[in-house]
PDB file of N, CA and C in Angstrom:
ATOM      1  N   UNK A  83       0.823  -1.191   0.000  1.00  0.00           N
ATOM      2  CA  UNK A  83       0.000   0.000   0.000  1.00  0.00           C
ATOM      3  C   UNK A  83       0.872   1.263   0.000  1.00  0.00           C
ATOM      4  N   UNK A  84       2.037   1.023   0.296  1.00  0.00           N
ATOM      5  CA  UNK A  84       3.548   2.224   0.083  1.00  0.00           C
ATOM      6  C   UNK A  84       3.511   2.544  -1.353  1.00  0.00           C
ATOM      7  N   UNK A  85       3.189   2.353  -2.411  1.00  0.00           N
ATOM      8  CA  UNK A  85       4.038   2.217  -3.683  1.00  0.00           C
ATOM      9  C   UNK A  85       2.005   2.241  -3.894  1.00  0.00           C
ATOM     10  N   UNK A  86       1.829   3.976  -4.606  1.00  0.00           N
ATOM     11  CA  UNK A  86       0.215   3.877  -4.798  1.00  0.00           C
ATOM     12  C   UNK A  86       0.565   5.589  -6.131  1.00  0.00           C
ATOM     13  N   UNK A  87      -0.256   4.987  -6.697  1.00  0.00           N
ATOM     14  CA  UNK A  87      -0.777   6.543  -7.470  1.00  0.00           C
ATOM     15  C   UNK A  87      -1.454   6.971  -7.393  1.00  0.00           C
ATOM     16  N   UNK A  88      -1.391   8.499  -7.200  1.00  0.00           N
ATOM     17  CA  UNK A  88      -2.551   9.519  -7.346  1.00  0.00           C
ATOM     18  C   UNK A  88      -2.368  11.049  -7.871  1.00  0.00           C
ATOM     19  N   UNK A  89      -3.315  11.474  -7.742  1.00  0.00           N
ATOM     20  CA  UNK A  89      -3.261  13.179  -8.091  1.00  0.00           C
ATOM     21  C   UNK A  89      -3.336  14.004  -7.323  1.00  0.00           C
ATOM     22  N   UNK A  90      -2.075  14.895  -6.961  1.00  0.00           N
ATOM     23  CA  UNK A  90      -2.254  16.173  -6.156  1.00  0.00           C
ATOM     24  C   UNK A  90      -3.084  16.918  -6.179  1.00  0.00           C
ATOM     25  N   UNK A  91      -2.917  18.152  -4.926  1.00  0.00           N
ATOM     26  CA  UNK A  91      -3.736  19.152  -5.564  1.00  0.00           C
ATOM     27  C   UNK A  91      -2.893  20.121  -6.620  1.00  0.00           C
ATOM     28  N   UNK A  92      -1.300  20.081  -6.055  1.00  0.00           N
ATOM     29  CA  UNK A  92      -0.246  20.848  -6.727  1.00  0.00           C
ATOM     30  C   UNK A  92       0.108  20.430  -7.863  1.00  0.00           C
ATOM     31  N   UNK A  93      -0.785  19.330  -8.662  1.00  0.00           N
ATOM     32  CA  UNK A  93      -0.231  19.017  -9.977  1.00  0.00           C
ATOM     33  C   UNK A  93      -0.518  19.824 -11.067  1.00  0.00           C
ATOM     34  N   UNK A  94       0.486  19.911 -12.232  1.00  0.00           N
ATOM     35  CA  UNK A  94       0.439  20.659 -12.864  1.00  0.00           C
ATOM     36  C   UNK A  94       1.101  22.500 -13.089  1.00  0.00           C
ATOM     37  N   UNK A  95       1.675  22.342 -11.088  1.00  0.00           N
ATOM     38  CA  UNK A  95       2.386  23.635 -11.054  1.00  0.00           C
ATOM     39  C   UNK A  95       4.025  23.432 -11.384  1.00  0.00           C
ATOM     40  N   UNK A  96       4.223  22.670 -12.000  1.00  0.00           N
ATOM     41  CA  UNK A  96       5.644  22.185 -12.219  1.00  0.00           C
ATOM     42  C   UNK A  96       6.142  23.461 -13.381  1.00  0.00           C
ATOM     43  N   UNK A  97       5.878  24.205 -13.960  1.00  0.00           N
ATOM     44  CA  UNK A  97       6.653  25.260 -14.983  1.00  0.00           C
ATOM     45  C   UNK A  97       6.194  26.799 -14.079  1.00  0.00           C
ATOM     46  N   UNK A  98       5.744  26.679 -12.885  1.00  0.00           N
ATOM     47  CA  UNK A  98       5.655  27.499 -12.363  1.00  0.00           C
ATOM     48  C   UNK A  98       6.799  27.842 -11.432  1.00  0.00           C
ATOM     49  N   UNK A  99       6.792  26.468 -10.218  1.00  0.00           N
ATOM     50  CA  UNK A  99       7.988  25.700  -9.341  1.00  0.00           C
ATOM     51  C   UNK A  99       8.940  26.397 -10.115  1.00  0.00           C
ATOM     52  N   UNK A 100       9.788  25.633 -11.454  1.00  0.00           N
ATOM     53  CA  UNK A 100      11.118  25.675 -11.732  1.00  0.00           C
ATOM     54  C   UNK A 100      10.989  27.505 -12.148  1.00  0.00           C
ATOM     55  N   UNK A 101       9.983  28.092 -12.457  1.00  0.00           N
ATOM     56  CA  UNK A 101      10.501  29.272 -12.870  1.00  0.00           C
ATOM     57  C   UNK A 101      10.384  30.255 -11.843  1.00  0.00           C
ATOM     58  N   UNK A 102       9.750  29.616 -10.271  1.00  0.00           N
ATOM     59  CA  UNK A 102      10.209  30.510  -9.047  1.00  0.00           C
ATOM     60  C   UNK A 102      11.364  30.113  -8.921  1.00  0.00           C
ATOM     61  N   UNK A 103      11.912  28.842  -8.916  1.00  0.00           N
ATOM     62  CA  UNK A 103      13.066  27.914  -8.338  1.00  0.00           C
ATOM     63  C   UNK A 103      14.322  28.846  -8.794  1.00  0.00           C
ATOM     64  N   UNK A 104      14.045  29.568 -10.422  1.00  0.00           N
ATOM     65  CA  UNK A 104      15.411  30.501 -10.663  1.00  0.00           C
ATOM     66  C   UNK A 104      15.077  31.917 -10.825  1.00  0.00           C
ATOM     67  N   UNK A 105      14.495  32.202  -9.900  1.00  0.00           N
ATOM     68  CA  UNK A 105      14.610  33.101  -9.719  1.00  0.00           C
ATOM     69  C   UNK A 105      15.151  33.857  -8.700  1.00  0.00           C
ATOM     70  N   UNK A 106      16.249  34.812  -9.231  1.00  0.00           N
ATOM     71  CA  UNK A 106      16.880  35.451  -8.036  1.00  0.00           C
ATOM     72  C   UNK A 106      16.634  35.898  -6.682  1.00  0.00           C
ATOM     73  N   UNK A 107      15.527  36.831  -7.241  1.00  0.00           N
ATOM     74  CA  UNK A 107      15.707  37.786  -5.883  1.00  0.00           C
ATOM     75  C   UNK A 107      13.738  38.067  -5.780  1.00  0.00           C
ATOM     76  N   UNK A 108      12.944  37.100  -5.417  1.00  0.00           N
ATOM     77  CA  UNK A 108      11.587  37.340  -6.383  1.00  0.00           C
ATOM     78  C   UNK A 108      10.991  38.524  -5.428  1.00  0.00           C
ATOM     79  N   UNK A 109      11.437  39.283  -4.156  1.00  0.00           N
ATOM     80  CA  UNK A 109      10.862  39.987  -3.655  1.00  0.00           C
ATOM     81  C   UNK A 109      11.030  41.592  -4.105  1.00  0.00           C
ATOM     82  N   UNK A 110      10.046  42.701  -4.264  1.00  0.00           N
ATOM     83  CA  UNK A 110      10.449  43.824  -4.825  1.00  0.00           C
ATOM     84  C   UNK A 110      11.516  44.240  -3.868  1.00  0.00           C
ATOM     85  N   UNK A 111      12.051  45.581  -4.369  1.00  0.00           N
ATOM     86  CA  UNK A 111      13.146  46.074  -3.846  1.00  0.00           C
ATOM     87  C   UNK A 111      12.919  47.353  -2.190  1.00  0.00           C
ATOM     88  N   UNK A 112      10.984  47.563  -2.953  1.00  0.00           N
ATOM     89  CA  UNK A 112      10.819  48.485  -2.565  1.00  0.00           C
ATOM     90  C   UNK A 112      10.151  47.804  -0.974  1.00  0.00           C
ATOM     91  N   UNK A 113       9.851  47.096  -0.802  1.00  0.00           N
ATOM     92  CA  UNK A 113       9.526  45.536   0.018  1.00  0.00           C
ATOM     93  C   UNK A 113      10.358  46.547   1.338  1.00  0.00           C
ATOM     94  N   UNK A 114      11.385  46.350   1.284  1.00  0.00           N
ATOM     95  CA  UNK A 114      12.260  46.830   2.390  1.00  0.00           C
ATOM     96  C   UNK A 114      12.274  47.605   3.048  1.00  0.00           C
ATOM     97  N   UNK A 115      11.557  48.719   2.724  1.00  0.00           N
ATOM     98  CA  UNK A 115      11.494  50.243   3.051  1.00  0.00           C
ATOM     99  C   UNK A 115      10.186  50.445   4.089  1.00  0.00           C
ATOM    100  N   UNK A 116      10.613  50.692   5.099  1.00  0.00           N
ATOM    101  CA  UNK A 116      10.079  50.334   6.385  1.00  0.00           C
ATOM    102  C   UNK A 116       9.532  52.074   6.945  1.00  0.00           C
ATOM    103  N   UNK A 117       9.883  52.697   5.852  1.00  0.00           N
ATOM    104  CA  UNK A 117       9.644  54.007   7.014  1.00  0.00           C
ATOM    105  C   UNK A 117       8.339  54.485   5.868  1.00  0.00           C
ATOM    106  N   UNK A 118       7.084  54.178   6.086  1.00  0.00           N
ATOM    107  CA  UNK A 118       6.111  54.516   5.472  1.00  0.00           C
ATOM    108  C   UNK A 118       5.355  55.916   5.873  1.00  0.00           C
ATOM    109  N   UNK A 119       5.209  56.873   4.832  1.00  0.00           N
ATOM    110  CA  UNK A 119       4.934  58.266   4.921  1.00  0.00           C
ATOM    111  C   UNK A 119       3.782  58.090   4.936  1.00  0.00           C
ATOM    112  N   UNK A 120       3.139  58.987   6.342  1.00  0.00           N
ATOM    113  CA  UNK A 120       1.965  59.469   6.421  1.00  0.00           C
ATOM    114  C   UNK A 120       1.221  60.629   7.222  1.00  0.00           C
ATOM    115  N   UNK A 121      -0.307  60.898   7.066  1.00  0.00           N
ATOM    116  CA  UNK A 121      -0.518  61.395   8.153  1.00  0.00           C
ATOM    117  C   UNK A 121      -1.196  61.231   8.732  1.00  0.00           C
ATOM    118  N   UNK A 122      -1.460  61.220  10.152  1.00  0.00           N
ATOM    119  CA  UNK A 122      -2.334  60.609  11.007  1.00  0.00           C
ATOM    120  C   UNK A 122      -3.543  61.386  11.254  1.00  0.00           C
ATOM    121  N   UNK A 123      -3.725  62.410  10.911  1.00  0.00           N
ATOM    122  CA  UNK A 123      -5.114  63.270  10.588  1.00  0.00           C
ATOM    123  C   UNK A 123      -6.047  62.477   9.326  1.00  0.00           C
ATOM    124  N   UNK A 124      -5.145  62.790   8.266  1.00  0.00           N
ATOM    125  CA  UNK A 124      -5.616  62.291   7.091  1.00  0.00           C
ATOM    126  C   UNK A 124      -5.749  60.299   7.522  1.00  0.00           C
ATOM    127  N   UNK A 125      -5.084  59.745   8.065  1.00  0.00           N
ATOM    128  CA  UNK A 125      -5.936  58.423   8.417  1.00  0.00           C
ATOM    129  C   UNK A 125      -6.766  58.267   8.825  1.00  0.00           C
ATOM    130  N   UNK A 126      -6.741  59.058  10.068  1.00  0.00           N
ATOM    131  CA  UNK A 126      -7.915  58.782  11.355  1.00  0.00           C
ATOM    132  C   UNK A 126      -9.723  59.377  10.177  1.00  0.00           C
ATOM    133  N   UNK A 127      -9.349  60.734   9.316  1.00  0.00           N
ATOM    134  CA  UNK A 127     -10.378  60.879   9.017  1.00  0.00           C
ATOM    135  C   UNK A 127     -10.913  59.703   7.514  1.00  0.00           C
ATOM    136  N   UNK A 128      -9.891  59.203   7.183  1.00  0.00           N
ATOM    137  CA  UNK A 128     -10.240  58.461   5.982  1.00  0.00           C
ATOM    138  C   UNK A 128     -11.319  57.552   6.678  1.00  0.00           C
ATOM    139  N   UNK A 129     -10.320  56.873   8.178  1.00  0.00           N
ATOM    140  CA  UNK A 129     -11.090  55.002   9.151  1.00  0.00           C
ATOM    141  C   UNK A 129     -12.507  56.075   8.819  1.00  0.00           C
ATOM    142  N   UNK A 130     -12.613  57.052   9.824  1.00  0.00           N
ATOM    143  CA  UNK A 130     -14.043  57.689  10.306  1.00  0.00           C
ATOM    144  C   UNK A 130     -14.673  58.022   8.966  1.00  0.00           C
ATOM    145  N   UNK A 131     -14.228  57.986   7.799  1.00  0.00           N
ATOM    146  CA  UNK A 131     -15.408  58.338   6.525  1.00  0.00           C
ATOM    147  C   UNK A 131     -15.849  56.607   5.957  1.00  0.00           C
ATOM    148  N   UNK A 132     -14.667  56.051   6.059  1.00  0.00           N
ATOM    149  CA  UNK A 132     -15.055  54.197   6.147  1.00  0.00           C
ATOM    150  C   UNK A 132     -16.310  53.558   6.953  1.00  0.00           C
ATOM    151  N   UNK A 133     -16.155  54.397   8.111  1.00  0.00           N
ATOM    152  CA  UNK A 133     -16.857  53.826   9.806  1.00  0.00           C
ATOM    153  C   UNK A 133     -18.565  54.042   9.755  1.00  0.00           C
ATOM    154  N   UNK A 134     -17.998  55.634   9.296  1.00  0.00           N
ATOM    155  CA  UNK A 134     -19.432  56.094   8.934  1.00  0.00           C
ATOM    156  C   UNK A 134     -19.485  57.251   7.350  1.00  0.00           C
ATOM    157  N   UNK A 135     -20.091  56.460   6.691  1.00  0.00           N
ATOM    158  CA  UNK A 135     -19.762  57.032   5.395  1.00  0.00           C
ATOM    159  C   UNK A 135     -20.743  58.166   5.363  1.00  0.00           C
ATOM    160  N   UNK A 136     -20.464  59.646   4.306  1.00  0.00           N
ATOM    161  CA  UNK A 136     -21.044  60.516   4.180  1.00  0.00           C
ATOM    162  C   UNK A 136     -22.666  60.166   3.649  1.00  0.00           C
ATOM    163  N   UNK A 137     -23.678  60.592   3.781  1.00  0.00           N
ATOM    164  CA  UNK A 137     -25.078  60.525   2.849  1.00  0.00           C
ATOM    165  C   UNK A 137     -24.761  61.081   1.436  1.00  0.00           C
ATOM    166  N   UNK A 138     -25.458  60.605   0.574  1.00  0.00           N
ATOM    167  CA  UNK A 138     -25.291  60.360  -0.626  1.00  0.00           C
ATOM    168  C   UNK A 138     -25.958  61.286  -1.018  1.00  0.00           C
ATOM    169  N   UNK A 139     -25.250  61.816  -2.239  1.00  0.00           N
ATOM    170  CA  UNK A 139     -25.828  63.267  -2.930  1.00  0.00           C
ATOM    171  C   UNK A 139     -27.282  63.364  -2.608  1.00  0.00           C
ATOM    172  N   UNK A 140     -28.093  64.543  -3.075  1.00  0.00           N
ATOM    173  CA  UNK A 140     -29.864  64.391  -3.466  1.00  0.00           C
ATOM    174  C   UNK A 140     -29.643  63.895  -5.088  1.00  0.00           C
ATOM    175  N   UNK A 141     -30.616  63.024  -5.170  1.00  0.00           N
ATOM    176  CA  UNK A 141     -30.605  63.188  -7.027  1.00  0.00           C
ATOM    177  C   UNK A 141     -31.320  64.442  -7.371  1.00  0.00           C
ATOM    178  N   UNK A 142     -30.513  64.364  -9.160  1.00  0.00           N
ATOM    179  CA  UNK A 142     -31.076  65.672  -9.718  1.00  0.00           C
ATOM    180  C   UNK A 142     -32.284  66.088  -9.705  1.00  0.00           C
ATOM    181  N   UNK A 143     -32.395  67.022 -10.113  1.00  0.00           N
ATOM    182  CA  UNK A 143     -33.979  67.662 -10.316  1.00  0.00           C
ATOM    183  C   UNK A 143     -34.683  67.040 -11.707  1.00  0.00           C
ATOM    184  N   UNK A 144     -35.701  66.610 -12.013  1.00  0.00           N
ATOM    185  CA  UNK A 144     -35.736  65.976 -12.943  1.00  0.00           C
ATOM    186  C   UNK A 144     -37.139  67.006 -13.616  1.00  0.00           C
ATOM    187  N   UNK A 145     -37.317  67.500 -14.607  1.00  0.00           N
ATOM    188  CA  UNK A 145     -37.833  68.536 -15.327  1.00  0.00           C
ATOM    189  C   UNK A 145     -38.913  67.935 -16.668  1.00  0.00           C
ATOM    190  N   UNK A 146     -40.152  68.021 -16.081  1.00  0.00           N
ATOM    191  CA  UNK A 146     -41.159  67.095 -16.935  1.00  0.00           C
ATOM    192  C   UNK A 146     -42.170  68.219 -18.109  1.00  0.00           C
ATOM    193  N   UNK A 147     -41.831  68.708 -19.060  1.00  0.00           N
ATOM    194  CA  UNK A 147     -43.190  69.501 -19.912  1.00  0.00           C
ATOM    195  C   UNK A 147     -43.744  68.795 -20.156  1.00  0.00           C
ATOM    196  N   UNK A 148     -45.476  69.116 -19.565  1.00  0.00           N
ATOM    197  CA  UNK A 148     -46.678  68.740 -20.423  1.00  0.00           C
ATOM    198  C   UNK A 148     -46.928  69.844 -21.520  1.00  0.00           C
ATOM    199  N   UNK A 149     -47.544  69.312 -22.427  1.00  0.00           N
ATOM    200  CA  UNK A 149     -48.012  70.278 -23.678  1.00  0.00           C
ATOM    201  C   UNK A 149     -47.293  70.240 -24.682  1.00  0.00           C
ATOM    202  N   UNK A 150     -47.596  71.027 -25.463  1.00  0.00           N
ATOM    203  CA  UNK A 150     -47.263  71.111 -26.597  1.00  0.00           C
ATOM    204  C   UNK A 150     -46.111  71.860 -26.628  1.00  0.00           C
ATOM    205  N   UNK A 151     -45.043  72.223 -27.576  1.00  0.00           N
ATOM    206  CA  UNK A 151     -43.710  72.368 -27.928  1.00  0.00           C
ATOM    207  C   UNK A 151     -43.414  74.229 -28.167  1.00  0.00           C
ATOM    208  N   UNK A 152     -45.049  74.625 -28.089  1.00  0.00           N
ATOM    209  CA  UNK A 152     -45.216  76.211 -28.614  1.00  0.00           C
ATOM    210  C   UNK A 152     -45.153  76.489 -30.210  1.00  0.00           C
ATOM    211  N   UNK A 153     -45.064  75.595 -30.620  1.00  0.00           N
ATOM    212  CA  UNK A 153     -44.478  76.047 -32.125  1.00  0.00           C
ATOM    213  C   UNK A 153     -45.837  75.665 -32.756  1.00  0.00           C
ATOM    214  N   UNK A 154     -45.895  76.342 -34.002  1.00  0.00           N
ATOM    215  CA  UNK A 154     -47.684  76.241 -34.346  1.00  0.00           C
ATOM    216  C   UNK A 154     -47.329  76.105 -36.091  1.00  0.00           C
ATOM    217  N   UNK A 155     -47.592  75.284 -36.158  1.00  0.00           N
ATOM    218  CA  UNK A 155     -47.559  75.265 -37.885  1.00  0.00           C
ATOM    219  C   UNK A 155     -49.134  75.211 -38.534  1.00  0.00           C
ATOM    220  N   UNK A 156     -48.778  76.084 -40.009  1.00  0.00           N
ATOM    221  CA  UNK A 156     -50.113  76.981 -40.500  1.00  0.00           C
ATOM    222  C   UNK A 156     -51.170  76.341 -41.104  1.00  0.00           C
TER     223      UNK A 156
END
């Protein structure tokens, strides 16, 4: 029962494997850079527009003529 065939779930990632396998360096460069610019006003109000989002425009005014066009032909 040692000596059995079957199917992975990972089969078929084999040209994926060898083309992480040579690859140098696969993480960006920018990865590293630890001192992330921000501001903590502009966060706190972004969470609080997330938390509780603004009300949503009014819709437009929507503009209905009854009648006729005014124009009078003879």
């Amino acid at each position: 029962m040692n000596h059995y065939d079957s199917v992975t779930l990972a089969a078929g990632d084999t040209q994926k494997f060898n083309s992480m396998l040579q690859t140098v360096n696969p993480l960006n460069p920018a990865s590293k850079n630890t001192h992330i610019e921000g501001d903590g006003t502009r966060a706190a109000a972004v969470a609080r527009n997330y938390k509780f989002p603004p009300p949503p425009p009014p819709p437009p005014a929507i503009t209905v003529n009854v009648g006729g066009t005014g124009v009078t032909t003879p």
